[in-house]
């Protein structure tokens, strides 16, 4: 008898994680949730995104990220706002170069962001972005990552002063271990001096399961903190409630 062919793994489809995937709940300003779905697709080249392609065309990706805020305290439980971000970009996890003792990676391309609403609630921007990243440490141990995403607005007609609250960059810093904690902080600084900070801390359920046999060994326990302006695209120019959230992170 011929053994059946095993089904292709997730990575053989060219899909890989992009930004974190999570669901977290908080209570500031009323019970609410924030969740995010994100992935990227590599049509040509190795399925593992940490392996460089043989040419420029093998390092081109398409991605999709959705971030939603959900009102859980109102009677109808409406979504406060959602942000939809498709992107097309070039990406190298490791360029083979080093800078300041860290391994240099790079991503750059085009991203559209909109909230899918109409009339006065419609918000959208188009940007060109460049994202260098520096990694210090062992990939199988503790690493420190600095990854600023710098961008230029191609179109911001529906929110023409958004740079006053978002500025021209997202500044990500992370300390992580593949089998332990990851602490990531993203800062924005608007040209008016108004900005925001988002902090995500996560710890593997597999490690918690060693102490408390929960049976759930996939994913991560997730803590989130947000403070500042414009947590959603719809309210980009409004001061948001300071939020502490607790939840589940599937990919980080």
PDB file of N, CA, C and O in Angstrom, residues 172-250:
ATOM      1  N   UNK A 172       8.720  51.249  16.871  1.00  0.00           N
ATOM      2  CA  UNK A 172       8.534  49.992  17.601  1.00  0.00           C
ATOM      3  C   UNK A 172       9.841  49.551  18.248  1.00  0.00           C
ATOM      4  O   UNK A 172      10.892  49.507  17.592  1.00  0.00           O
ATOM      5  N   UNK A 173       9.763  49.193  19.535  1.00  0.00           N
ATOM      6  CA  UNK A 173      10.882  48.612  20.273  1.00  0.00           C
ATOM      7  C   UNK A 173      10.368  47.360  20.975  1.00  0.00           C
ATOM      8  O   UNK A 173       9.273  47.375  21.549  1.00  0.00           O
ATOM      9  N   UNK A 174      11.142  46.281  20.933  1.00  0.00           N
ATOM     10  CA  UNK A 174      10.683  45.028  21.518  1.00  0.00           C
ATOM     11  C   UNK A 174      11.836  44.275  22.164  1.00  0.00           C
ATOM     12  O   UNK A 174      12.967  44.287  21.666  1.00  0.00           O
ATOM     13  N   UNK A 175      11.537  43.616  23.274  1.00  0.00           N
ATOM     14  CA  UNK A 175      12.439  42.680  23.938  1.00  0.00           C
ATOM     15  C   UNK A 175      11.714  41.355  23.977  1.00  0.00           C
ATOM     16  O   UNK A 175      10.584  41.279  24.489  1.00  0.00           O
ATOM     17  N   UNK A 176      12.324  40.297  23.444  1.00  0.00           N
ATOM     18  CA  UNK A 176      11.575  39.053  23.291  1.00  0.00           C
ATOM     19  C   UNK A 176      12.463  37.828  23.402  1.00  0.00           C
ATOM     20  O   UNK A 176      13.664  37.862  23.146  1.00  0.00           O
ATOM     21  N   UNK A 177      11.816  36.728  23.790  1.00  0.00           N
ATOM     22  CA  UNK A 177      12.424  35.399  23.819  1.00  0.00           C
ATOM     23  C   UNK A 177      11.393  34.443  23.245  1.00  0.00           C
ATOM     24  O   UNK A 177      10.214  34.516  23.617  1.00  0.00           O
ATOM     25  N   UNK A 178      11.772  33.539  22.334  1.00  0.00           N
ATOM     26  CA  UNK A 178      10.759  32.680  21.700  1.00  0.00           C
ATOM     27  C   UNK A 178      10.002  31.774  22.665  1.00  0.00           C
ATOM     28  O   UNK A 178       8.900  31.320  22.353  1.00  0.00           O
ATOM     29  N   UNK A 179      10.572  31.512  23.842  1.00  0.00           N
ATOM     30  CA  UNK A 179       9.907  30.643  24.811  1.00  0.00           C
ATOM     31  C   UNK A 179       9.609  31.356  26.126  1.00  0.00           C
ATOM     32  O   UNK A 179       9.448  30.720  27.163  1.00  0.00           O
ATOM     33  N   UNK A 180       9.543  32.679  26.064  1.00  0.00           N
ATOM     34  CA  UNK A 180       9.279  33.445  27.281  1.00  0.00           C
ATOM     35  C   UNK A 180       8.547  34.736  26.922  1.00  0.00           C
ATOM     36  O   UNK A 180       7.787  34.772  25.955  1.00  0.00           O
ATOM     37  N   UNK A 181       8.805  35.778  27.656  1.00  0.00           N
ATOM     38  CA  UNK A 181       8.101  37.044  27.484  1.00  0.00           C
ATOM     39  C   UNK A 181       8.463  37.734  26.176  1.00  0.00           C
ATOM     40  O   UNK A 181       9.572  37.607  25.689  1.00  0.00           O
ATOM     41  N   UNK A 182       7.509  38.478  25.659  1.00  0.00           N
ATOM     42  CA  UNK A 182       7.775  39.494  24.647  1.00  0.00           C
ATOM     43  C   UNK A 182       7.117  40.776  25.112  1.00  0.00           C
ATOM     44  O   UNK A 182       5.920  40.806  25.427  1.00  0.00           O
ATOM     45  N   UNK A 183       7.890  41.839  25.164  1.00  0.00           N
ATOM     46  CA  UNK A 183       7.390  43.158  25.522  1.00  0.00           C
ATOM     47  C   UNK A 183       7.649  44.089  24.349  1.00  0.00           C
ATOM     48  O   UNK A 183       8.801  44.309  23.963  1.00  0.00           O
ATOM     49  N   UNK A 184       6.577  44.613  23.739  1.00  0.00           N
ATOM     50  CA  UNK A 184       6.693  45.465  22.557  1.00  0.00           C
ATOM     51  C   UNK A 184       5.980  46.780  22.814  1.00  0.00           C
ATOM     52  O   UNK A 184       4.861  46.804  23.334  1.00  0.00           O
ATOM     53  N   UNK A 185       6.627  47.890  22.458  1.00  0.00           N
ATOM     54  CA  UNK A 185       6.041  49.217  22.635  1.00  0.00           C
ATOM     55  C   UNK A 185       6.134  49.975  21.324  1.00  0.00           C
ATOM     56  O   UNK A 185       7.195  50.024  20.699  1.00  0.00           O
ATOM     57  N   UNK A 186       5.015  50.574  20.896  1.00  0.00           N
ATOM     58  CA  UNK A 186       4.970  51.382  19.681  1.00  0.00           C
ATOM     59  C   UNK A 186       4.589  52.807  20.052  1.00  0.00           C
ATOM     60  O   UNK A 186       3.564  53.048  20.699  1.00  0.00           O
ATOM     61  N   UNK A 187       5.429  53.753  19.621  1.00  0.00           N
ATOM     62  CA  UNK A 187       5.230  55.163  19.927  1.00  0.00           C
ATOM     63  C   UNK A 187       4.890  55.913  18.638  1.00  0.00           C
ATOM     64  O   UNK A 187       5.452  55.641  17.581  1.00  0.00           O
ATOM     65  N   UNK A 188       3.967  56.890  18.770  1.00  0.00           N
ATOM     66  CA  UNK A 188       3.700  57.848  17.705  1.00  0.00           C
ATOM     67  C   UNK A 188       3.816  59.251  18.281  1.00  0.00           C
ATOM     68  O   UNK A 188       3.353  59.494  19.401  1.00  0.00           O
ATOM     69  N   UNK A 189       4.397  60.155  17.510  1.00  0.00           N
ATOM     70  CA  UNK A 189       4.531  61.543  17.946  1.00  0.00           C
ATOM     71  C   UNK A 189       4.069  62.451  16.824  1.00  0.00           C
ATOM     72  O   UNK A 189       4.706  62.524  15.767  1.00  0.00           O
ATOM     73  N   UNK A 190       2.929  63.131  17.033  1.00  0.00           N
ATOM     74  CA  UNK A 190       2.399  64.028  16.024  1.00  0.00           C
ATOM     75  C   UNK A 190       3.169  65.336  15.977  1.00  0.00           C
ATOM     76  O   UNK A 190       3.882  65.707  16.918  1.00  0.00           O
ATOM     77  N   UNK A 191       3.009  66.067  14.895  1.00  0.00           N
ATOM     78  CA  UNK A 191       3.720  67.338  14.738  1.00  0.00           C
ATOM     79  C   UNK A 191       3.209  68.407  15.701  1.00  0.00           C
ATOM     80  O   UNK A 191       3.884  69.415  15.922  1.00  0.00           O
ATOM     81  N   UNK A 192       2.028  68.190  16.294  1.00  0.00           N
ATOM     82  CA  UNK A 192       1.478  69.131  17.276  1.00  0.00           C
ATOM     83  C   UNK A 192       1.926  68.790  18.692  1.00  0.00           C
ATOM     84  O   UNK A 192       1.529  69.468  19.640  1.00  0.00           O
ATOM     85  N   UNK A 193       2.716  67.721  18.845  1.00  0.00           N
ATOM     86  CA  UNK A 193       3.122  67.273  20.169  1.00  0.00           C
ATOM     87  C   UNK A 193       2.177  66.247  20.769  1.00  0.00           C
ATOM     88  O   UNK A 193       2.429  65.742  21.868  1.00  0.00           O
ATOM     89  N   UNK A 194       1.102  65.928  20.070  1.00  0.00           N
ATOM     90  CA  UNK A 194       0.144  64.924  20.534  1.00  0.00           C
ATOM     91  C   UNK A 194       0.477  63.589  19.873  1.00  0.00           C
ATOM     92  O   UNK A 194       0.737  63.534  18.675  1.00  0.00           O
ATOM     93  N   UNK A 195       0.462  62.512  20.640  1.00  0.00           N
ATOM     94  CA  UNK A 195       0.830  61.209  20.103  1.00  0.00           C
ATOM     95  C   UNK A 195       0.196  60.107  20.915  1.00  0.00           C
ATOM     96  O   UNK A 195      -0.831  60.311  21.588  1.00  0.00           O
ATOM     97  N   UNK A 196       0.811  58.921  20.891  1.00  0.00           N
ATOM     98  CA  UNK A 196       0.240  57.777  21.593  1.00  0.00           C
ATOM     99  C   UNK A 196       1.323  56.750  21.876  1.00  0.00           C
ATOM    100  O   UNK A 196       2.406  56.758  21.272  1.00  0.00           O
ATOM    101  N   UNK A 197       1.005  55.844  22.806  1.00  0.00           N
ATOM    102  CA  UNK A 197       1.845  54.692  23.092  1.00  0.00           C
ATOM    103  C   UNK A 197       0.958  53.457  23.202  1.00  0.00           C
ATOM    104  O   UNK A 197      -0.110  53.505  23.820  1.00  0.00           O
ATOM    105  N   UNK A 198       1.384  52.379  22.567  1.00  0.00           N
ATOM    106  CA  UNK A 198       0.706  51.082  22.646  1.00  0.00           C
ATOM    107  C   UNK A 198       1.730  50.066  23.127  1.00  0.00           C
ATOM    108  O   UNK A 198       2.796  49.918  22.514  1.00  0.00           O
ATOM    109  N   UNK A 199       1.429  49.387  24.234  1.00  0.00           N
ATOM    110  CA  UNK A 199       2.331  48.385  24.795  1.00  0.00           C
ATOM    111  C   UNK A 199       1.625  47.039  24.797  1.00  0.00           C
ATOM    112  O   UNK A 199       0.485  46.919  25.263  1.00  0.00           O
ATOM    113  N   UNK A 200       2.298  46.012  24.256  1.00  0.00           N
ATOM    114  CA  UNK A 200       1.783  44.650  24.261  1.00  0.00           C
ATOM    115  C   UNK A 200       2.794  43.752  24.959  1.00  0.00           C
ATOM    116  O   UNK A 200       3.970  43.701  24.566  1.00  0.00           O
ATOM    117  N   UNK A 201       2.349  43.040  25.984  1.00  0.00           N
ATOM    118  CA  UNK A 201       3.184  42.054  26.671  1.00  0.00           C
ATOM    119  C   UNK A 201       2.513  40.694  26.526  1.00  0.00           C
ATOM    120  O   UNK A 201       1.290  40.575  26.677  1.00  0.00           O
ATOM    121  N   UNK A 202       3.297  39.671  26.220  1.00  0.00           N
ATOM    122  CA  UNK A 202       2.724  38.341  26.013  1.00  0.00           C
ATOM    123  C   UNK A 202       3.639  37.279  26.610  1.00  0.00           C
ATOM    124  O   UNK A 202       4.867  37.438  26.652  1.00  0.00           O
ATOM    125  N   UNK A 203       3.016  36.169  27.046  1.00  0.00           N
ATOM    126  CA  UNK A 203       3.750  35.068  27.677  1.00  0.00           C
ATOM    127  C   UNK A 203       3.121  33.758  27.227  1.00  0.00           C
ATOM    128  O   UNK A 203       1.892  33.634  27.202  1.00  0.00           O
ATOM    129  N   UNK A 204       3.917  32.752  26.835  1.00  0.00           N
ATOM    130  CA  UNK A 204       3.363  31.518  26.256  1.00  0.00           C
ATOM    131  C   UNK A 204       2.473  30.745  27.237  1.00  0.00           C
ATOM    132  O   UNK A 204       2.853  30.526  28.394  1.00  0.00           O
ATOM    133  N   UNK A 205       1.310  30.331  26.761  1.00  0.00           N
ATOM    134  CA  UNK A 205       0.456  29.467  27.565  1.00  0.00           C
ATOM    135  C   UNK A 205       1.132  28.131  27.854  1.00  0.00           C
ATOM    136  O   UNK A 205       0.854  27.500  28.877  1.00  0.00           O
ATOM    137  N   UNK A 206       2.026  27.689  26.968  1.00  0.00           N
ATOM    138  CA  UNK A 206       2.733  26.426  27.196  1.00  0.00           C
ATOM    139  C   UNK A 206       3.551  26.481  28.480  1.00  0.00           C
ATOM    140  O   UNK A 206       3.658  25.491  29.202  1.00  0.00           O
ATOM    141  N   UNK A 207       4.132  27.663  28.784  1.00  0.00           N
ATOM    142  CA  UNK A 207       4.902  27.809  30.017  1.00  0.00           C
ATOM    143  C   UNK A 207       3.979  27.889  31.233  1.00  0.00           C
ATOM    144  O   UNK A 207       4.295  27.353  32.298  1.00  0.00           O
ATOM    145  N   UNK A 208       2.834  28.545  31.069  1.00  0.00           N
ATOM    146  CA  UNK A 208       1.855  28.601  32.167  1.00  0.00           C
ATOM    147  C   UNK A 208       1.327  27.203  32.466  1.00  0.00           C
ATOM    148  O   UNK A 208       1.109  26.821  33.618  1.00  0.00           O
ATOM    149  N   UNK A 209       1.163  26.406  31.404  1.00  0.00           N
ATOM    150  CA  UNK A 209       0.644  25.058  31.551  1.00  0.00           C
ATOM    151  C   UNK A 209       1.588  24.158  32.351  1.00  0.00           C
ATOM    152  O   UNK A 209       1.160  23.169  32.946  1.00  0.00           O
ATOM    153  N   UNK A 210       2.879  24.506  32.375  1.00  0.00           N
ATOM    154  CA  UNK A 210       3.829  23.740  33.192  1.00  0.00           C
ATOM    155  C   UNK A 210       3.520  23.894  34.682  1.00  0.00           C
ATOM    156  O   UNK A 210       3.796  22.994  35.475  1.00  0.00           O
ATOM    157  N   UNK A 211       2.945  25.052  35.054  1.00  0.00           N
ATOM    158  CA  UNK A 211       2.625  25.313  36.459  1.00  0.00           C
ATOM    159  C   UNK A 211       1.180  24.979  36.791  1.00  0.00           C
ATOM    160  O   UNK A 211       0.880  24.430  37.850  1.00  0.00           O
ATOM    161  N   UNK A 212       0.285  25.343  35.855  1.00  0.00           N
ATOM    162  CA  UNK A 212      -1.140  25.094  36.051  1.00  0.00           C
ATOM    163  C   UNK A 212      -1.652  24.347  34.834  1.00  0.00           C
ATOM    164  O   UNK A 212      -1.722  24.923  33.745  1.00  0.00           O
ATOM    165  N   UNK A 213      -1.987  23.057  34.979  1.00  0.00           N
ATOM    166  CA  UNK A 213      -2.409  22.260  33.810  1.00  0.00           C
ATOM    167  C   UNK A 213      -3.768  22.710  33.279  1.00  0.00           C
ATOM    168  O   UNK A 213      -4.817  22.177  33.627  1.00  0.00           O
ATOM    169  N   UNK A 214      -3.726  23.716  32.415  1.00  0.00           N
ATOM    170  CA  UNK A 214      -4.951  24.284  31.856  1.00  0.00           C
ATOM    171  C   UNK A 214      -5.436  23.512  30.638  1.00  0.00           C
ATOM    172  O   UNK A 214      -6.601  23.592  30.264  1.00  0.00           O
ATOM    173  N   UNK A 215      -4.522  22.819  29.987  1.00  0.00           N
ATOM    174  CA  UNK A 215      -4.871  22.118  28.760  1.00  0.00           C
ATOM    175  C   UNK A 215      -4.714  22.979  27.526  1.00  0.00           C
ATOM    176  O   UNK A 215      -4.630  22.477  26.417  1.00  0.00           O
ATOM    177  N   UNK A 216      -4.677  24.311  27.685  1.00  0.00           N
ATOM    178  CA  UNK A 216      -4.508  25.229  26.564  1.00  0.00           C
ATOM    179  C   UNK A 216      -3.028  25.570  26.445  1.00  0.00           C
ATOM    180  O   UNK A 216      -2.473  26.277  27.274  1.00  0.00           O
ATOM    181  N   UNK A 217      -2.353  25.020  25.433  1.00  0.00           N
ATOM    182  CA  UNK A 217      -0.906  25.209  25.317  1.00  0.00           C
ATOM    183  C   UNK A 217      -0.532  26.007  24.078  1.00  0.00           C
ATOM    184  O   UNK A 217       0.638  26.224  23.817  1.00  0.00           O
ATOM    185  N   UNK A 218      -1.498  26.433  23.289  1.00  0.00           N
ATOM    186  CA  UNK A 218      -1.215  27.227  22.099  1.00  0.00           C
ATOM    187  C   UNK A 218      -1.439  28.709  22.413  1.00  0.00           C
ATOM    188  O   UNK A 218      -2.305  29.077  23.199  1.00  0.00           O
ATOM    189  N   UNK A 219      -0.664  29.555  21.769  1.00  0.00           N
ATOM    190  CA  UNK A 219      -0.873  30.984  21.913  1.00  0.00           C
ATOM    191  C   UNK A 219      -0.235  31.549  23.174  1.00  0.00           C
ATOM    192  O   UNK A 219       0.578  30.905  23.850  1.00  0.00           O
ATOM    193  N   UNK A 220      -0.662  32.778  23.500  1.00  0.00           N
ATOM    194  CA  UNK A 220       0.003  33.546  24.544  1.00  0.00           C
ATOM    195  C   UNK A 220      -1.018  34.300  25.393  1.00  0.00           C
ATOM    196  O   UNK A 220      -2.047  34.762  24.884  1.00  0.00           O
ATOM    197  N   UNK A 221      -0.736  34.425  26.676  1.00  0.00           N
ATOM    198  CA  UNK A 221      -1.479  35.337  27.523  1.00  0.00           C
ATOM    199  C   UNK A 221      -1.049  36.753  27.151  1.00  0.00           C
ATOM    200  O   UNK A 221       0.139  37.033  27.010  1.00  0.00           O
ATOM    201  N   UNK A 222      -2.015  37.655  27.008  1.00  0.00           N
ATOM    202  CA  UNK A 222      -1.745  38.969  26.422  1.00  0.00           C
ATOM    203  C   UNK A 222      -2.196  40.078  27.357  1.00  0.00           C
ATOM    204  O   UNK A 222      -3.334  40.079  27.841  1.00  0.00           O
ATOM    205  N   UNK A 223      -1.298  41.024  27.612  1.00  0.00           N
ATOM    206  CA  UNK A 223      -1.609  42.249  28.342  1.00  0.00           C
ATOM    207  C   UNK A 223      -1.378  43.423  27.397  1.00  0.00           C
ATOM    208  O   UNK A 223      -0.356  43.474  26.713  1.00  0.00           O
ATOM    209  N   UNK A 224      -2.317  44.378  27.383  1.00  0.00           N
ATOM    210  CA  UNK A 224      -2.196  45.523  26.475  1.00  0.00           C
ATOM    211  C   UNK A 224      -2.482  46.821  27.227  1.00  0.00           C
ATOM    212  O   UNK A 224      -3.380  46.881  28.071  1.00  0.00           O
ATOM    213  N   UNK A 225      -1.703  47.856  26.879  1.00  0.00           N
ATOM    214  CA  UNK A 225      -1.892  49.196  27.442  1.00  0.00           C
ATOM    215  C   UNK A 225      -1.888  50.200  26.300  1.00  0.00           C
ATOM    216  O   UNK A 225      -1.016  50.144  25.414  1.00  0.00           O
ATOM    217  N   UNK A 226      -2.852  51.108  26.293  1.00  0.00           N
ATOM    218  CA  UNK A 226      -2.886  52.193  25.301  1.00  0.00           C
ATOM    219  C   UNK A 226      -3.134  53.505  26.015  1.00  0.00           C
ATOM    220  O   UNK A 226      -3.995  53.608  26.897  1.00  0.00           O
ATOM    221  N   UNK A 227      -2.398  54.541  25.589  1.00  0.00           N
ATOM    222  CA  UNK A 227      -2.622  55.877  26.109  1.00  0.00           C
ATOM    223  C   UNK A 227      -2.289  56.884  25.012  1.00  0.00           C
ATOM    224  O   UNK A 227      -1.275  56.740  24.313  1.00  0.00           O
ATOM    225  N   UNK A 228      -3.147  57.871  24.844  1.00  0.00           N
ATOM    226  CA  UNK A 228      -2.841  58.909  23.872  1.00  0.00           C
ATOM    227  C   UNK A 228      -4.002  59.242  22.959  1.00  0.00           C
ATOM    228  O   UNK A 228      -5.165  59.023  23.283  1.00  0.00           O
ATOM    229  N   UNK A 229      -3.655  59.743  21.789  1.00  0.00           N
ATOM    230  CA  UNK A 229      -4.620  60.255  20.818  1.00  0.00           C
ATOM    231  C   UNK A 229      -4.828  59.244  19.693  1.00  0.00           C
ATOM    232  O   UNK A 229      -3.913  58.549  19.264  1.00  0.00           O
ATOM    233  N   UNK A 230      -6.086  59.181  19.214  1.00  0.00           N
ATOM    234  CA  UNK A 230      -6.382  58.465  17.987  1.00  0.00           C
ATOM    235  C   UNK A 230      -6.176  56.971  18.027  1.00  0.00           C
ATOM    236  O   UNK A 230      -5.443  56.429  17.212  1.00  0.00           O
ATOM    237  N   UNK A 231      -6.836  56.275  18.973  1.00  0.00           N
ATOM    238  CA  UNK A 231      -6.718  54.815  18.969  1.00  0.00           C
ATOM    239  C   UNK A 231      -7.375  54.227  17.725  1.00  0.00           C
ATOM    240  O   UNK A 231      -6.974  53.172  17.243  1.00  0.00           O
ATOM    241  N   UNK A 232      -8.392  54.891  17.193  1.00  0.00           N
ATOM    242  CA  UNK A 232      -9.024  54.444  15.961  1.00  0.00           C
ATOM    243  C   UNK A 232      -8.842  55.504  14.882  1.00  0.00           C
ATOM    244  O   UNK A 232      -8.609  56.682  15.168  1.00  0.00           O
ATOM    245  N   UNK A 233      -8.976  55.086  13.617  1.00  0.00           N
ATOM    246  CA  UNK A 233      -8.841  56.023  12.508  1.00  0.00           C
ATOM    247  C   UNK A 233      -9.980  57.037  12.510  1.00  0.00           C
ATOM    248  O   UNK A 233      -9.778  58.215  12.196  1.00  0.00           O
ATOM    249  N   UNK A 234     -11.189  56.599  12.868  1.00  0.00           N
ATOM    250  CA  UNK A 234     -12.330  57.508  12.908  1.00  0.00           C
ATOM    251  C   UNK A 234     -12.086  58.652  13.893  1.00  0.00           C
ATOM    252  O   UNK A 234     -12.406  59.814  13.615  1.00  0.00           O
ATOM    253  N   UNK A 235     -11.491  58.351  15.043  1.00  0.00           N
ATOM    254  CA  UNK A 235     -11.262  59.342  16.093  1.00  0.00           C
ATOM    255  C   UNK A 235      -9.777  59.688  16.188  1.00  0.00           C
ATOM    256  O   UNK A 235      -9.235  59.821  17.285  1.00  0.00           O
ATOM    257  N   UNK A 236      -9.137  59.849  15.036  1.00  0.00           N
ATOM    258  CA  UNK A 236      -7.700  60.098  14.997  1.00  0.00           C
ATOM    259  C   UNK A 236      -7.291  61.376  15.727  1.00  0.00           C
ATOM    260  O   UNK A 236      -6.164  61.519  16.202  1.00  0.00           O
ATOM    261  N   UNK A 237      -8.237  62.349  15.831  1.00  0.00           N
ATOM    262  CA  UNK A 237      -7.929  63.640  16.431  1.00  0.00           C
ATOM    263  C   UNK A 237      -8.564  63.810  17.808  1.00  0.00           C
ATOM    264  O   UNK A 237      -8.756  64.921  18.281  1.00  0.00           O
ATOM    265  N   UNK A 238      -8.897  62.675  18.465  1.00  0.00           N
ATOM    266  CA  UNK A 238      -9.523  62.731  19.780  1.00  0.00           C
ATOM    267  C   UNK A 238      -8.665  61.991  20.810  1.00  0.00           C
ATOM    268  O   UNK A 238      -8.033  60.981  20.495  1.00  0.00           O
ATOM    269  N   UNK A 239      -8.674  62.494  22.037  1.00  0.00           N
ATOM    270  CA  UNK A 239      -7.955  61.856  23.139  1.00  0.00           C
ATOM    271  C   UNK A 239      -8.753  60.629  23.580  1.00  0.00           C
ATOM    272  O   UNK A 239      -9.911  60.735  23.958  1.00  0.00           O
ATOM    273  N   UNK A 240      -8.128  59.467  23.505  1.00  0.00           N
ATOM    274  CA  UNK A 240      -8.807  58.227  23.861  1.00  0.00           C
ATOM    275  C   UNK A 240      -8.714  57.969  25.358  1.00  0.00           C
ATOM    276  O   UNK A 240      -7.821  58.489  26.047  1.00  0.00           O
ATOM    277  N   UNK A 241      -9.628  57.148  25.884  1.00  0.00           N
ATOM    278  CA  UNK A 241      -9.513  56.697  27.269  1.00  0.00           C
ATOM    279  C   UNK A 241      -8.265  55.829  27.420  1.00  0.00           C
ATOM    280  O   UNK A 241      -7.966  54.998  26.555  1.00  0.00           O
ATOM    281  N   UNK A 242      -7.542  56.013  28.510  1.00  0.00           N
ATOM    282  CA  UNK A 242      -6.415  55.133  28.792  1.00  0.00           C
ATOM    283  C   UNK A 242      -6.942  53.724  29.045  1.00  0.00           C
ATOM    284  O   UNK A 242      -7.881  53.538  29.829  1.00  0.00           O
ATOM    285  N   UNK A 243      -6.370  52.742  28.365  1.00  0.00           N
ATOM    286  CA  UNK A 243      -6.903  51.389  28.408  1.00  0.00           C
ATOM    287  C   UNK A 243      -5.871  50.392  28.922  1.00  0.00           C
ATOM    288  O   UNK A 243      -4.704  50.414  28.522  1.00  0.00           O
ATOM    289  N   UNK A 244      -6.324  49.498  29.803  1.00  0.00           N
ATOM    290  CA  UNK A 244      -5.603  48.298  30.197  1.00  0.00           C
ATOM    291  C   UNK A 244      -6.461  47.122  29.747  1.00  0.00           C
ATOM    292  O   UNK A 244      -7.633  47.029  30.141  1.00  0.00           O
ATOM    293  N   UNK A 245      -5.884  46.234  28.949  1.00  0.00           N
ATOM    294  CA  UNK A 245      -6.662  45.112  28.435  1.00  0.00           C
ATOM    295  C   UNK A 245      -5.945  43.792  28.700  1.00  0.00           C
ATOM    296  O   UNK A 245      -4.718  43.740  28.785  1.00  0.00           O
ATOM    297  N   UNK A 246      -6.761  42.740  28.811  1.00  0.00           N
ATOM    298  CA  UNK A 246      -6.250  41.383  29.030  1.00  0.00           C
ATOM    299  C   UNK A 246      -6.880  40.472  28.004  1.00  0.00           C
ATOM    300  O   UNK A 246      -8.087  40.577  27.738  1.00  0.00           O
ATOM    301  N   UNK A 247      -6.095  39.559  27.416  1.00  0.00           N
ATOM    302  CA  UNK A 247      -6.685  38.698  26.412  1.00  0.00           C
ATOM    303  C   UNK A 247      -5.777  37.577  25.959  1.00  0.00           C
ATOM    304  O   UNK A 247      -4.860  37.149  26.673  1.00  0.00           O
ATOM    305  N   UNK A 248      -6.032  37.136  24.734  1.00  0.00           N
ATOM    306  CA  UNK A 248      -5.354  35.999  24.127  1.00  0.00           C
ATOM    307  C   UNK A 248      -4.654  36.473  22.854  1.00  0.00           C
ATOM    308  O   UNK A 248      -5.255  37.181  22.048  1.00  0.00           O
ATOM    309  N   UNK A 249      -3.399  36.098  22.691  1.00  0.00           N
ATOM    310  CA  UNK A 249      -2.662  36.407  21.476  1.00  0.00           C
ATOM    311  C   UNK A 249      -2.324  35.100  20.771  1.00  0.00           C
ATOM    312  O   UNK A 249      -1.700  34.207  21.357  1.00  0.00           O
ATOM    313  N   UNK A 250      -2.749  34.959  19.523  1.00  0.00           N
ATOM    314  CA  UNK A 250      -2.497  33.732  18.778  1.00  0.00           C
ATOM    315  C   UNK A 250      -1.105  33.717  18.162  1.00  0.00           C
ATOM    316  O   UNK A 250      -0.403  32.701  18.195  1.00  0.00           O
TER     317      UNK A 250
END
